[in-house]
Amino acid sequence: MSCTCDQMPGSDNLIEAYPEKRAELEAYIDSLPLGENPDRNRGFLIQSLHKAQSVFGYLPTCVQLFVADKLKLHLSEVYGVISFYSFFTETPVGRYKINVCTGTACFVKGANKIVDEFKRFLNIQEGETTPDGKFTLGILRCVGACSLAPVVMVNDRVYGNVTAKLVPEIINACAE
Amino acid sequence: MFIASREALQEYAAKIKGAAAAETKILVSMGTCGIAAGTTPVLEAIREEISARNLQNAIEVVEVGCMGLCHCEPTIAVIDTATGRQIIYGDVSAAQVPQILAAGTDSPAHGTRTVERSWYYPEFEAKPDTAIQAKIVLRNTGRINPERLDEYIGEDGYDALAKALTEMKPEDVIKEITAAGLRGRGGGGFPTGKKWQFAAAQKNDEKFMICNADEGDPGAFMDRAVLEGDPHAVLEAMAIGGYATGAHNGVIYIRAEYPLAVKRLGIAIEQAHEYGLLGKNLFGSGFDFDIEIKYGAGAFVCGEETALIHSIEGMRGEPTFKPPFPAVQGLWKKPTVVNNVETYANVGAIIRNGSDWFRAIGTQGSPGTKVFALAGKVSKVGLVEVPMGTTLRQIIFGLGDGIKDNKQFKAVQTGGPSGGCITTKNLDTPIDYDTLIALGSMMGSGGMIVMDEDDCMVNIARFFLEFTLDESCGKCTPCRVGNRRLYEMLNEICDGRGTMETLDKLKNLALTVKDTALCGLGQTSPNPILSTMANFPDEYLAHIKENRCPAGVCPNLIHYEINDKCVGCTLCARNCPVNCISGERKMKHVIDQDKCIKCGVCFQTCKFHAIEKK
Ligand SMILES: Cc1cc2nc3c(=O)[nH]c(=O)nc-3n(C[C@H](O)[C@H](O)[C@H](O)COP(=O)(O)O)c2cc1C
Ligand code: SF4
Ligand code: SF4
Ligand code: SF4
Ligand code: FES
């Protein structure tokens, strides 16, 4: 099976474009204790996709195909998994992933207003990325810091006790 | 260090305990919430002060997990190791560090906030009258450095495993856990001993112990706290379970949203290997046990055990019908025990102290303790561990210090999206698995979201339905389609479009979904609706009959008006996100109702009480 994704509309061939990233992903998958049993090897799929997404930022078809090839799975199986789990994304995300927690604790502390404020400020909807590729706005359900609700996560940084007023500050902090 | 026998472990533990301690120990809370609240600069300040004053030998700094005092992070505890006297400081800033270090443990430093200890440790102290909390699961969390195995061993860590492997037969272990009456802390409350018994009875060359660390209930964070604060307790218990059931492989399934817990688990597994506490021939008994970590990828339903198993197998996390139960046919179709993090965290204490000791805490039907994540509108949010049978009043008004900003308590949601709300009239019921079910809610994983007079219960029900809708795997129709219809009906009611017929249909469909859905997610998703309908019927009726949201939440049913108290300060107009407030300086302002998006910003900003919510 060879990668044909450059012929598929709307997807960049990241695998060819970034040989060093491809090598990093390949080295990771090769380091897994894969065995003879193809079913059991499937057990390594999700962690391989986590790795792939952390290397490439997102999972376009060419990356899916690459992972499928390495684990000897069908592209459809890989796609089925990616589409099921909200953590995986097939579209590029911004440099700053702003995720507003809308778990129960954050909800009762007014998380929706924070989401609205980010939407207004960045002029994008949930799940969208700003045209300059800088910010992606998302929601997630609970990062386990409920005591600081409402909580906003920007990449790996957790902001607690966020108010609508803090929204511009959080965005500006990213620009620095 | 390699520990090859129980004697070697005990010798090593004795050496650690006997080692000369620094005069003073400072515990610094470095869990996710502590770090987010700014513990790192405080830790740095402590380190700097110590080296500036050359106190390296007198003071030992220990980075610990969550102490449970999330409402006043950053928290640190200063302990005099000779007397055991300690002072706990909350809301610590780096600037306060020099005074705190200078103050010692006789009396607190000036201008600081201190916290009374509200807990005791049943394993090594008698109960003081003032202690509402009893820490068994959290015995080490917030007390030891989770990244240092020696500290765990110094607290008798791995001795339960050593005892099981060298003194007990597998069936003795199961008997002990069964006699203790330990019930699954992941939500269902199924007896753990029985589950292990089922798996042990299976004849198979391969079995698995799984730790469910998916912690999907949004608003619960006790599993995170245990994994970040005392990861070895979970590893040790999984090995004990492996020995009891005949499993040699453990898998921890953890959600991707918990990077710090993942990191600390990884460190713990590596250290345990190095010491020979995981791997081959543990304590010279011939028993092998190993553990690997698998990651979730953001799907709530993967907390359900059959879905979780499919996810570990690299598939979509869709549940399957039970039976067969995982104990018979689980991971890779082999007998598998799935237990929750908190369940495991009880096992070591039971093996060390015996089932009678454990049963002495808690209630007849639910022995032991339960950890609750107290969040929402309560004054002191945090993580508490109380004996089963404690009342909600003791938790919310005792430990939680009541409702924030002097508002009225309205309800508390337990059991997350699968549970229900409990109101004032049941605040004094001693809670355990059975009483919560009788109240129309459930224990769930232990999330406790407190709501006040400003929360609309219809809107809360809608929130939970939106959550289930997002998280439904779509496999069965009642959940996929039924929940969507339920959600739409709640939307109608919140928007003021509901009728009495909507209400009827809502209830009927909720009961149908409950009866017919395939897995626990769909079977419990209507609970928040049924329970809010039962407890707050008037609130539903107000939305429907009077087009009124009594709590003033549902945007379509409220509007904001400016009254004569307005002095024309223009503050509201400058803050309105859609610029729909107009007026001259020093003149009364008006809101353009057509443009207003009801965000409430003006209501909050006006300092003259000139804006009314109607
Ligand atoms: C929709 C759904 C979500 C669940 N989420 C979790 C979870 O996040 N953590 C957990 O331990 N159990 C969860 N459970 C319960 C598990 O299926 C299982 O009963 C539990 O892990 C067994 O462990 P225990 O007996 O130690 O409680 C969930 C169940 C359902 C139906
Ligand atoms: S009840 Fe919901 S989550 Fe469970 S199997 Fe059915 S659709 Fe999936
Ligand atoms: S903030 Fe209050 S007082 Fe000031 S203009 Fe607005 S309504 Fe009037
Ligand atoms: S509620 Fe929001 S949108 Fe409406 S007037 Fe006030 S600030 Fe403006
Ligand atoms: S609900 Fe937002 S962090 Fe838990």
Short mmCIF file of C-alpha atoms in Angstrom, two decimals, chain B residues 210-484:
data_model
loop_
_atom_site.label_atom_id
_atom_site.label_comp_id
_atom_site.label_asym_id
_atom_site.label_seq_id
_atom_site.Cartn_x
_atom_site.Cartn_y
_atom_site.Cartn_z
CA ILE B 210 -7.65 -3.46 34.51
CA CYS B 211 -7.65 -0.20 36.38
CA ASN B 212 -10.36 2.15 35.17
CA ALA B 213 -8.79 5.60 35.35
CA ASP B 214 -11.05 7.16 32.76
CA GLU B 215 -12.81 9.35 35.33
CA GLY B 216 -15.37 10.64 32.90
CA ASP B 217 -17.83 12.29 35.26
CA PRO B 218 -17.22 15.99 34.62
CA GLY B 219 -16.86 17.43 38.07
CA ALA B 220 -15.12 14.48 39.70
CA PHE B 221 -11.39 14.47 40.24
CA MET B 222 -10.65 11.99 43.03
CA ASP B 223 -9.05 9.40 40.76
CA ARG B 224 -6.78 12.06 39.37
CA ALA B 225 -5.79 13.06 42.90
CA VAL B 226 -4.95 9.48 43.87
CA LEU B 227 -2.96 8.82 40.69
CA GLU B 228 -1.06 12.07 41.05
CA GLY B 229 -0.61 11.75 44.79
CA ASP B 230 -0.12 8.06 45.51
CA PRO B 231 0.30 6.05 42.29
CA HIS B 232 2.05 3.12 43.94
CA ALA B 233 -1.04 2.34 46.02
CA VAL B 234 -2.85 1.52 42.78
CA LEU B 235 0.00 -0.53 41.34
CA GLU B 236 0.34 -2.53 44.56
CA ALA B 237 -3.39 -3.27 44.68
CA MET B 238 -3.49 -4.36 41.06
CA ALA B 239 -0.72 -6.85 41.78
CA ILE B 240 -2.62 -8.12 44.83
CA GLY B 241 -5.71 -8.54 42.67
CA GLY B 242 -3.62 -10.30 40.05
CA TYR B 243 -2.38 -12.76 42.64
CA ALA B 244 -5.90 -13.36 43.93
CA THR B 245 -7.42 -13.95 40.51
CA GLY B 246 -4.51 -15.55 38.70
CA ALA B 247 -3.78 -12.62 36.39
CA HIS B 248 -0.24 -11.67 35.46
CA ASN B 249 -0.97 -8.61 33.38
CA GLY B 250 -2.36 -5.30 34.48
CA VAL B 251 -3.57 -2.45 32.28
CA ILE B 252 -4.28 1.06 33.47
CA TYR B 253 -6.65 2.86 31.14
CA ILE B 254 -6.25 6.57 31.74
CA ARG B 255 -7.81 9.57 30.08
CA ALA B 256 -5.61 11.76 27.92
CA GLU B 257 -6.73 14.87 29.78
CA TYR B 258 -4.60 13.94 32.80
CA PRO B 259 -1.00 14.48 31.65
CA LEU B 260 0.44 14.85 35.16
CA ALA B 261 -1.17 11.62 36.38
CA VAL B 262 0.16 9.81 33.31
CA LYS B 263 3.63 11.10 34.01
CA ARG B 264 3.61 10.08 37.66
CA LEU B 265 2.21 6.64 36.87
CA GLY B 266 4.99 6.14 34.35
CA ILE B 267 7.61 7.07 36.93
CA ALA B 268 6.00 4.80 39.51
CA ILE B 269 5.92 1.78 37.20
CA GLU B 270 9.54 2.30 36.27
CA GLN B 271 10.64 2.56 39.90
CA ALA B 272 8.63 -0.48 40.92
CA HIS B 273 10.42 -2.45 38.23
CA GLU B 274 13.78 -1.26 39.36
CA TYR B 275 13.04 -2.43 42.91
CA GLY B 276 11.64 -5.74 41.74
CA LEU B 277 8.16 -4.89 43.04
CA LEU B 278 6.72 -5.41 39.59
CA GLY B 279 8.00 -7.94 37.10
CA LYS B 280 9.06 -11.49 37.70
CA ASN B 281 9.07 -13.57 40.87
CA LEU B 282 7.83 -10.87 43.24
CA PHE B 283 9.21 -11.29 46.78
CA GLY B 284 10.62 -14.63 45.76
CA SER B 285 7.12 -16.09 45.60
CA GLY B 286 7.26 -17.15 41.97
CA PHE B 287 4.41 -14.79 41.11
CA ASP B 288 4.92 -12.50 38.08
CA PHE B 289 2.99 -9.31 37.49
CA ASP B 290 3.41 -6.46 35.08
CA ILE B 291 1.45 -3.31 34.29
CA GLU B 292 1.13 -1.21 31.16
CA ILE B 293 -0.61 2.11 30.56
CA LYS B 294 -3.18 2.66 27.82
CA TYR B 295 -4.64 6.03 26.93
CA GLY B 296 -8.15 7.18 26.32
CA ALA B 297 -8.84 9.74 23.65
CA GLY B 298 -11.74 11.79 24.87
CA ALA B 299 -14.81 9.57 24.99
CA PHE B 300 -16.90 9.44 28.16
CA VAL B 301 -18.50 6.15 27.24
CA CYS B 302 -15.07 4.49 27.44
CA GLY B 303 -15.48 4.58 31.22
CA GLU B 304 -18.07 1.83 30.78
CA GLU B 305 -16.15 -1.39 31.22
CA THR B 306 -16.99 -3.18 27.97
CA ALA B 307 -16.38 -0.01 25.95
CA LEU B 308 -13.13 0.49 27.83
CA ILE B 309 -11.99 -2.98 26.89
CA HIS B 310 -12.77 -2.33 23.22
CA SER B 311 -10.83 0.88 23.43
CA ILE B 312 -7.79 -0.92 24.83
CA GLU B 313 -8.14 -3.34 21.93
CA GLY B 314 -7.71 -0.39 19.60
CA MET B 315 -11.30 -0.19 18.48
CA ARG B 316 -14.11 2.30 18.72
CA GLY B 317 -15.18 2.46 22.34
CA GLU B 318 -18.66 1.04 21.92
CA PRO B 319 -20.22 -0.95 24.75
CA THR B 320 -21.47 -4.47 24.22
CA PHE B 321 -24.25 -6.31 25.93
CA LYS B 322 -23.52 -8.03 29.26
CA PRO B 323 -23.36 -11.01 29.84
CA PRO B 324 -20.76 -12.14 29.10
CA PHE B 325 -19.27 -10.10 31.90
CA PRO B 326 -15.62 -9.10 31.62
CA ALA B 327 -14.77 -11.41 34.52
CA VAL B 328 -15.68 -14.26 32.18
CA GLN B 329 -14.77 -12.79 28.80
CA GLY B 330 -12.99 -9.45 28.80
CA LEU B 331 -9.81 -8.10 27.27
CA TRP B 332 -8.79 -10.21 24.27
CA LYS B 333 -11.70 -12.46 25.31
CA LYS B 334 -9.84 -13.46 28.48
CA PRO B 335 -11.20 -13.25 32.04
CA THR B 336 -10.71 -9.67 33.16
CA VAL B 337 -11.31 -7.71 36.32
CA VAL B 338 -12.13 -4.03 35.85
CA ASN B 339 -11.88 -1.95 38.99
CA ASN B 340 -11.84 1.74 39.63
CA VAL B 341 -8.81 3.67 40.91
CA GLU B 342 -10.39 4.42 44.27
CA THR B 343 -11.48 0.80 44.72
CA TYR B 344 -7.88 -0.30 44.29
CA ALA B 345 -6.66 2.39 46.65
CA ASN B 346 -8.58 0.64 49.48
CA VAL B 347 -7.09 -2.79 48.93
CA GLY B 348 -3.70 -2.31 50.57
CA ALA B 349 -5.24 -0.94 53.77
CA ILE B 350 -7.61 -3.92 54.00
CA ILE B 351 -4.85 -6.48 53.55
CA ARG B 352 -2.59 -4.69 56.05
CA ASN B 353 -5.23 -4.16 58.73
CA GLY B 354 -7.81 -6.84 58.10
CA SER B 355 -11.46 -6.78 57.18
CA ASP B 356 -12.73 -6.18 60.73
CA TRP B 357 -10.74 -2.98 60.94
CA PHE B 358 -12.21 -1.85 57.61
CA ARG B 359 -15.78 -2.74 58.54
CA ALA B 360 -15.53 -0.63 61.67
CA ILE B 361 -15.64 2.43 59.43
CA GLY B 362 -18.68 3.31 57.36
CA THR B 363 -22.08 1.67 57.32
CA GLN B 364 -23.22 -1.93 57.48
CA GLY B 365 -24.03 -2.14 53.77
CA SER B 366 -21.23 0.12 52.56
CA PRO B 367 -18.15 -0.22 54.76
CA GLY B 368 -15.21 2.13 54.47
CA THR B 369 -15.00 5.66 53.19
CA LYS B 370 -15.86 7.55 50.03
CA VAL B 371 -13.92 10.34 48.45
CA PHE B 372 -16.04 13.20 47.16
CA ALA B 373 -15.03 16.03 44.88
CA LEU B 374 -16.88 18.97 46.30
CA ALA B 375 -17.36 21.66 43.67
CA GLY B 376 -19.83 24.19 42.38
CA LYS B 377 -21.32 26.92 44.56
CA VAL B 378 -19.89 25.74 47.85
CA SER B 379 -17.52 28.01 49.80
CA LYS B 380 -14.72 25.55 50.29
CA VAL B 381 -14.34 23.44 47.21
CA GLY B 382 -12.03 20.51 47.53
CA LEU B 383 -11.49 16.83 47.86
CA VAL B 384 -12.87 15.17 50.98
CA GLU B 385 -12.87 11.59 52.20
CA VAL B 386 -15.55 10.73 54.71
CA PRO B 387 -16.83 7.51 56.27
CA MET B 388 -19.84 6.13 54.45
CA GLY B 389 -22.92 7.25 56.32
CA THR B 390 -21.80 10.85 56.70
CA THR B 391 -24.60 13.29 55.93
CA LEU B 392 -24.61 15.77 53.09
CA ARG B 393 -25.02 18.53 55.65
CA GLN B 394 -21.75 17.55 57.32
CA ILE B 395 -20.03 17.56 53.95
CA ILE B 396 -21.51 20.67 52.38
CA PHE B 397 -22.02 22.84 55.44
CA GLY B 398 -19.34 21.33 57.67
CA LEU B 399 -16.40 20.67 55.40
CA GLY B 400 -17.59 22.89 52.58
CA ASP B 401 -18.53 25.76 54.89
CA GLY B 402 -21.88 26.30 53.22
CA ILE B 403 -22.78 28.20 50.12
CA LYS B 404 -20.61 30.84 48.55
CA ASP B 405 -21.56 34.51 48.88
CA ASN B 406 -24.29 33.80 51.43
CA LYS B 407 -26.64 32.42 48.83
CA GLN B 408 -29.30 29.82 49.49
CA PHE B 409 -28.50 26.14 49.02
CA LYS B 410 -30.75 24.67 46.37
CA ALA B 411 -29.57 21.18 45.49
CA VAL B 412 -26.56 18.97 45.12
CA GLN B 413 -25.98 16.70 42.15
CA THR B 414 -24.34 13.38 42.92
CA GLY B 415 -23.56 10.70 40.39
CA GLY B 416 -22.76 13.16 37.62
CA PRO B 417 -24.76 12.87 34.38
CA SER B 418 -26.09 9.50 35.57
CA GLY B 419 -27.26 10.70 38.94
CA GLY B 420 -29.78 13.03 40.36
CA CYS B 421 -30.16 16.01 42.60
CA ILE B 422 -30.75 15.98 46.31
CA THR B 423 -32.50 18.83 48.04
CA THR B 424 -32.63 20.44 51.47
CA LYS B 425 -35.07 17.92 52.84
CA ASN B 426 -32.55 15.10 52.50
CA LEU B 427 -29.48 16.89 53.72
CA ASP B 428 -29.50 14.85 56.92
CA THR B 429 -29.73 11.42 55.35
CA PRO B 430 -26.58 9.40 56.05
CA ILE B 431 -25.31 8.63 52.58
CA ASP B 432 -24.06 5.36 51.19
CA TYR B 433 -24.72 3.40 48.00
CA ASP B 434 -28.17 2.29 49.05
CA THR B 435 -29.55 5.49 50.57
CA LEU B 436 -28.54 7.53 47.53
CA ILE B 437 -30.39 5.15 45.23
CA ALA B 438 -33.40 5.40 47.52
CA LEU B 439 -33.23 9.17 47.09
CA GLY B 440 -33.39 8.81 43.31
CA SER B 441 -29.73 9.61 42.78
CA MET B 442 -26.64 7.47 42.98
CA MET B 443 -23.12 7.48 44.33
CA GLY B 444 -21.46 7.53 40.94
CA SER B 445 -17.80 8.21 41.14
CA GLY B 446 -18.20 10.82 43.85
CA GLY B 447 -18.63 14.12 42.09
CA MET B 448 -20.69 16.49 44.19
CA ILE B 449 -21.82 19.63 42.47
CA VAL B 450 -23.51 22.10 44.76
CA MET B 451 -26.11 24.44 43.28
CA ASP B 452 -27.59 27.60 44.71
CA GLU B 453 -30.65 29.75 44.15
CA ASP B 454 -29.15 31.13 40.92
CA ASP B 455 -29.21 27.75 39.19
CA CYS B 456 -32.18 26.79 37.05
CA MET B 457 -32.89 23.10 37.46
CA VAL B 458 -34.45 22.73 34.01
CA ASN B 459 -31.34 24.22 32.54
CA ILE B 460 -29.19 21.86 34.62
CA ALA B 461 -31.14 18.90 33.27
CA ARG B 462 -30.64 20.29 29.78
CA PHE B 463 -26.91 20.60 30.42
CA PHE B 464 -26.65 16.95 31.39
CA LEU B 465 -28.66 15.87 28.38
CA GLU B 466 -26.44 17.89 26.10
CA PHE B 467 -23.51 16.08 27.65
CA THR B 468 -25.03 12.63 27.09
CA LEU B 469 -25.96 13.56 23.59
CA ASP B 470 -22.37 14.53 22.86
CA GLU B 471 -21.07 11.39 24.44
CA SER B 472 -23.57 8.78 23.25
CA CYS B 473 -21.71 6.30 21.08
CA GLY B 474 -24.73 6.02 18.82
CA LYS B 475 -24.91 2.27 18.85
CA CYS B 476 -28.46 1.88 20.14
CA THR B 477 -31.52 3.84 19.12
CA PRO B 478 -33.04 4.70 22.53
CA CYS B 479 -29.92 6.56 23.50
CA ARG B 480 -29.00 8.02 20.11
CA VAL B 481 -32.45 9.20 19.12
CA GLY B 482 -34.25 9.21 22.44
CA ASN B 483 -31.77 11.48 24.14
CA ARG B 484 -31.88 13.88 21.23
#
